[in-house]
mmCIF file of C-alpha atoms and ligand atoms in Angstrom:
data_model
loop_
_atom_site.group_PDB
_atom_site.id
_atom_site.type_symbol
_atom_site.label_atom_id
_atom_site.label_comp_id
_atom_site.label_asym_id
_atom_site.label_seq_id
_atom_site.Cartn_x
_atom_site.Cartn_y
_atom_site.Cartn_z
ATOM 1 C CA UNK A 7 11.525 8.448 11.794
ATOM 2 C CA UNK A 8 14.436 7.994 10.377
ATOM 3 C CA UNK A 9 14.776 6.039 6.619
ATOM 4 C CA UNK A 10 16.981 3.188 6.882
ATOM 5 C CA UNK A 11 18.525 0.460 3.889
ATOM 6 C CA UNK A 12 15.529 -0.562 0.986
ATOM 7 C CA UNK A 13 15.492 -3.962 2.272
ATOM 8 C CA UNK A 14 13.408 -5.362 -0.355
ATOM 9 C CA UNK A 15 10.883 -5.141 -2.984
ATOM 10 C CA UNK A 16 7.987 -7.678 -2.751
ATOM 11 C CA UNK A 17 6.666 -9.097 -6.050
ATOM 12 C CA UNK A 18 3.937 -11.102 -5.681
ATOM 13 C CA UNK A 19 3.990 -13.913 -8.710
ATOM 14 C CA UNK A 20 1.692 -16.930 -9.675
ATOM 15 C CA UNK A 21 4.855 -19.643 -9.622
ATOM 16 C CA UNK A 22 7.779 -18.711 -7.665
ATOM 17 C CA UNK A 23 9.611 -21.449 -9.683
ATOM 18 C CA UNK A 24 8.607 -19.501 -13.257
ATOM 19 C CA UNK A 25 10.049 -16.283 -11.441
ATOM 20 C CA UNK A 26 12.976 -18.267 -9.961
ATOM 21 C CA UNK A 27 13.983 -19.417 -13.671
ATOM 22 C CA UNK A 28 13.284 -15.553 -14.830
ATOM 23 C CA UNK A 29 15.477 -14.054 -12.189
ATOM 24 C CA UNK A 30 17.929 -17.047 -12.851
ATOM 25 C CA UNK A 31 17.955 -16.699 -17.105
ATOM 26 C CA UNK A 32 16.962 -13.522 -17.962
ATOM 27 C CA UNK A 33 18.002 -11.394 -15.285
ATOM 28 C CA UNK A 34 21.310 -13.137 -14.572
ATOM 29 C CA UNK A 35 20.982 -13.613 -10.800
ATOM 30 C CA UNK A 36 23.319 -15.685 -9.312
ATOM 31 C CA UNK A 37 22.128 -15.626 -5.692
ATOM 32 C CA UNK A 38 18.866 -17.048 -4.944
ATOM 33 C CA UNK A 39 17.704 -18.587 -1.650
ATOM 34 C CA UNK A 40 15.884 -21.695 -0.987
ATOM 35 C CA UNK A 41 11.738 -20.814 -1.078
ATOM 36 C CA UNK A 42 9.819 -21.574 2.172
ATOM 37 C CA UNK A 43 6.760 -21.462 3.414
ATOM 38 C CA UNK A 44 5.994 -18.086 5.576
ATOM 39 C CA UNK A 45 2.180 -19.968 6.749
ATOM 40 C CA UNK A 46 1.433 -16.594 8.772
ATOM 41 C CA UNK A 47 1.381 -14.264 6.486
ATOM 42 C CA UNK A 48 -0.154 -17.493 3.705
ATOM 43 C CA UNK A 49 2.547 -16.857 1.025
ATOM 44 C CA UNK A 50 5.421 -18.915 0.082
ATOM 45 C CA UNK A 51 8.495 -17.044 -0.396
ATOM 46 C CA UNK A 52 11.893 -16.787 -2.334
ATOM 47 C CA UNK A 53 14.736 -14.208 -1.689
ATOM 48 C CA UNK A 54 16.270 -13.288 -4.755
ATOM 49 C CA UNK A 55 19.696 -11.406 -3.691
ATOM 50 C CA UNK A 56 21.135 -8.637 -5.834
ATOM 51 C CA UNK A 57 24.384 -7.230 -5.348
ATOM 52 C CA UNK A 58 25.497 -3.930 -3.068
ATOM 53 C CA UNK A 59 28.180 -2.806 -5.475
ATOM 54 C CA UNK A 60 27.855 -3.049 -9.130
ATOM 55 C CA UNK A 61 30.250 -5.922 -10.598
ATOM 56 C CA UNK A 62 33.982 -5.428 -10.862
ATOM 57 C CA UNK A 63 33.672 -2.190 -8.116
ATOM 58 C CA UNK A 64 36.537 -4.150 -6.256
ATOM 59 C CA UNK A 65 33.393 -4.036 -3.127
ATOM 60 C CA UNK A 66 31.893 -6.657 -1.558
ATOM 61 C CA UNK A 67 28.935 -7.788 -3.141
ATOM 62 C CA UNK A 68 26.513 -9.027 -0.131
ATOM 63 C CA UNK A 69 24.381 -6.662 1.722
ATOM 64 C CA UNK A 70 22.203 -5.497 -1.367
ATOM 65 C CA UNK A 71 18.539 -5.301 -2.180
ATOM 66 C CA UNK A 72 16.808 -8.175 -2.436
ATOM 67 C CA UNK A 73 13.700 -8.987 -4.084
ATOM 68 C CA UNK A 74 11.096 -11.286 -2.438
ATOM 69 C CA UNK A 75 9.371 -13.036 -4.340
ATOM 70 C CA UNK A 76 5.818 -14.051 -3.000
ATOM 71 C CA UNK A 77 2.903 -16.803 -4.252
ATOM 72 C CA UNK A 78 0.398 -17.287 -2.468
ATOM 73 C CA UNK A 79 0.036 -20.463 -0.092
ATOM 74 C CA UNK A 80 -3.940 -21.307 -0.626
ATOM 75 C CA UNK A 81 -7.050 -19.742 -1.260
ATOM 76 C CA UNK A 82 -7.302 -17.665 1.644
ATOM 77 C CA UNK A 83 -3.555 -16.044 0.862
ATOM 78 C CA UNK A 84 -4.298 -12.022 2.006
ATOM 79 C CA UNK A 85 -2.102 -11.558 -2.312
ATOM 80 C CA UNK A 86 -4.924 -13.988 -4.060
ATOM 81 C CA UNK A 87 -6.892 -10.452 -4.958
ATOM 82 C CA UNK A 88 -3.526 -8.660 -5.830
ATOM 83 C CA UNK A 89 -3.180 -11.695 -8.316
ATOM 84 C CA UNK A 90 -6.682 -11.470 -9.244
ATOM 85 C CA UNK A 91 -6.247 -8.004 -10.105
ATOM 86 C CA UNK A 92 -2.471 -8.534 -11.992
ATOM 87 C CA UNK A 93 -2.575 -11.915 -13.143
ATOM 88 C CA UNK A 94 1.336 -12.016 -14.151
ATOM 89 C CA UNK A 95 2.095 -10.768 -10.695
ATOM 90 C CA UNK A 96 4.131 -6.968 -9.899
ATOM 91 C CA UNK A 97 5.376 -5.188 -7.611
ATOM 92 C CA UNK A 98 3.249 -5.615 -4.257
ATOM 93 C CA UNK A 99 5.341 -3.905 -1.098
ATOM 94 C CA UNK A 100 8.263 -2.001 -0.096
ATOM 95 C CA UNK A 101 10.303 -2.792 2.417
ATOM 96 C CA UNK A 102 12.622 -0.406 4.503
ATOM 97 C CA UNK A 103 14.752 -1.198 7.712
ATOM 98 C CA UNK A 104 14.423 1.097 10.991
ATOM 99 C CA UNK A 105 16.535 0.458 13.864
ATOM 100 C CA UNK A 106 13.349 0.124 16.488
ATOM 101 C CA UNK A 107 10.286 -1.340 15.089
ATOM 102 C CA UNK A 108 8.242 -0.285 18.496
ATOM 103 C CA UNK A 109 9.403 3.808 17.827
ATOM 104 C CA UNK A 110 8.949 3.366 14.035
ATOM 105 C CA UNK A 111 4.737 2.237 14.649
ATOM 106 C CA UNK A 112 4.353 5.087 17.255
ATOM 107 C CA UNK A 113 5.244 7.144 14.849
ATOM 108 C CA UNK A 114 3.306 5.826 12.247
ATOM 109 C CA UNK A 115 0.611 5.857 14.492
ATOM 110 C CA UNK A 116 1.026 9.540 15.749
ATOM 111 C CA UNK A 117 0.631 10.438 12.387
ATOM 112 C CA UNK A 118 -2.968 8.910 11.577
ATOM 113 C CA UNK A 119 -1.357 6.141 9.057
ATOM 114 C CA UNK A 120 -2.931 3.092 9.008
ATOM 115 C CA UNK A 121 -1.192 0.093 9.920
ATOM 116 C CA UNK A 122 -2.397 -3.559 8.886
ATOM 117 C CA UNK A 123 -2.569 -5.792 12.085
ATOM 118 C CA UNK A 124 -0.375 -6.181 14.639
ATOM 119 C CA UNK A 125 3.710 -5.851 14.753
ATOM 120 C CA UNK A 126 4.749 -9.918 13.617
ATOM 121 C CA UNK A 127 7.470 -11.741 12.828
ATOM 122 C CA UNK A 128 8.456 -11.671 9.122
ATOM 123 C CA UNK A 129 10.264 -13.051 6.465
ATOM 124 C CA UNK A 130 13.715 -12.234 7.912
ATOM 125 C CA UNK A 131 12.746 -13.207 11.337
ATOM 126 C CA UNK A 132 12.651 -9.864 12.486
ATOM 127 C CA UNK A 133 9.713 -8.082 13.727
ATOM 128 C CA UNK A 134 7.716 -6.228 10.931
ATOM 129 C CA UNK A 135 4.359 -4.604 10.521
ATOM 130 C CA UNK A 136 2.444 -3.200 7.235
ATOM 131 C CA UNK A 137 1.057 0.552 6.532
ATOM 132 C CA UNK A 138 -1.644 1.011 4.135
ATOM 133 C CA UNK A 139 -0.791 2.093 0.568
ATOM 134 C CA UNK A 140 -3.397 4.746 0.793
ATOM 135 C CA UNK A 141 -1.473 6.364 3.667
ATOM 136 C CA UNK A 142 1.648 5.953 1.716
ATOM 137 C CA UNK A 143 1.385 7.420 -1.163
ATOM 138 C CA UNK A 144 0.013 4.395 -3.017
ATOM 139 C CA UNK A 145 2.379 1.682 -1.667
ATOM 140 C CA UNK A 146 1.992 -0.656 0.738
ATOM 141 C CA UNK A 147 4.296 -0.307 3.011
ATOM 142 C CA UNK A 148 6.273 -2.663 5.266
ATOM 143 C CA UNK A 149 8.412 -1.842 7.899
ATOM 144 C CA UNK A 150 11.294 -4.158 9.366
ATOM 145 C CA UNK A 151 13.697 -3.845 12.528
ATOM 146 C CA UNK A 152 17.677 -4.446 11.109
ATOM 147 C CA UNK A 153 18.386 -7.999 11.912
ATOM 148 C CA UNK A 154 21.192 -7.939 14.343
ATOM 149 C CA UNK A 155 23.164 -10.069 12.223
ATOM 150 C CA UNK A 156 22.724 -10.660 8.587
ATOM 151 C CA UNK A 157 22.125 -14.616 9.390
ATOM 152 C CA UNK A 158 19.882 -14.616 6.128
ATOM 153 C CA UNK A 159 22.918 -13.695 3.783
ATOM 154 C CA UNK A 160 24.769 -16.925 4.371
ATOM 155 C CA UNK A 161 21.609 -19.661 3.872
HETATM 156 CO CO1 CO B 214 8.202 -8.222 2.433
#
């Protein structure tokens, strides 16, 4: 396989609007998306951009990491025992780009790692799937097909 762009970091948090203020105030983030409701996967979510180039670089400052910031939707949300177990919320997932999400799970799957249900649609509305952190060195793992077009920058 071949590593692409640290999409995101998912941090799972009991109130995306305490986080929201947090990224906002303390952290001094200036770009952060309207939350919605991803009822597959039973979080709500909120993409918190940062910037590619540090500021004042003279380079353009889309295109960076983002963090995603995930609460769960109900009782059944798959991150209520995450919560359970970290009751300020943390870091929950890692997310890296490939450029074919169908060669990326063969090749998860070739090697013996576990991955969590099928291939779905995610977040960015591009096709993702999970590995388990025990495969992965201890983090769970998601894995996410470069969106064509960055449609999610401009929202
Ligand atoms: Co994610």
């Amino acid at each position: 396989m071949k590593l692409g762009r640290l999409n995101h970091i998912g941090v799972a948090t009991p109130s995306i609007a305490d986080s929201i203020a947090f990224y906002r105030d303390v952290m001094g983030a200036t770009k952060i998306h309207t939350p919605f409701d991803l009822e597959e996967q039973g979080v709500k979510v909120c993409f918190v951009d940062t910037p590619a180039h540090s500021t004042g670089s003279g380079l353009s400052d889309s295109g960076g990491t983002q963090i995603e910031l995930i609460e769960p939707l109900d009782a059944d949300s798959p991150i209520n025992g995450f919560l359970a177990k970290n009751p300020l919320g943390g870091q929950h997932h890692l997310c890296f780009e490939v450029p074919d999400i169908a060669e990326a799970r063969a090749e998860f799957e070739e090697q013996g790692k576990r991955i969590l249900g099928p291939t779905r649609i995610g977040a960015h509305g591009t096709p993702i799937f999970f590995v388990h952190p025990k495969d992965m060195g201890g983090m769970l793992t998601e894995i996410m097909e470069t969106p064509r077009e960055d449609a999610h920058w401009s929202n």
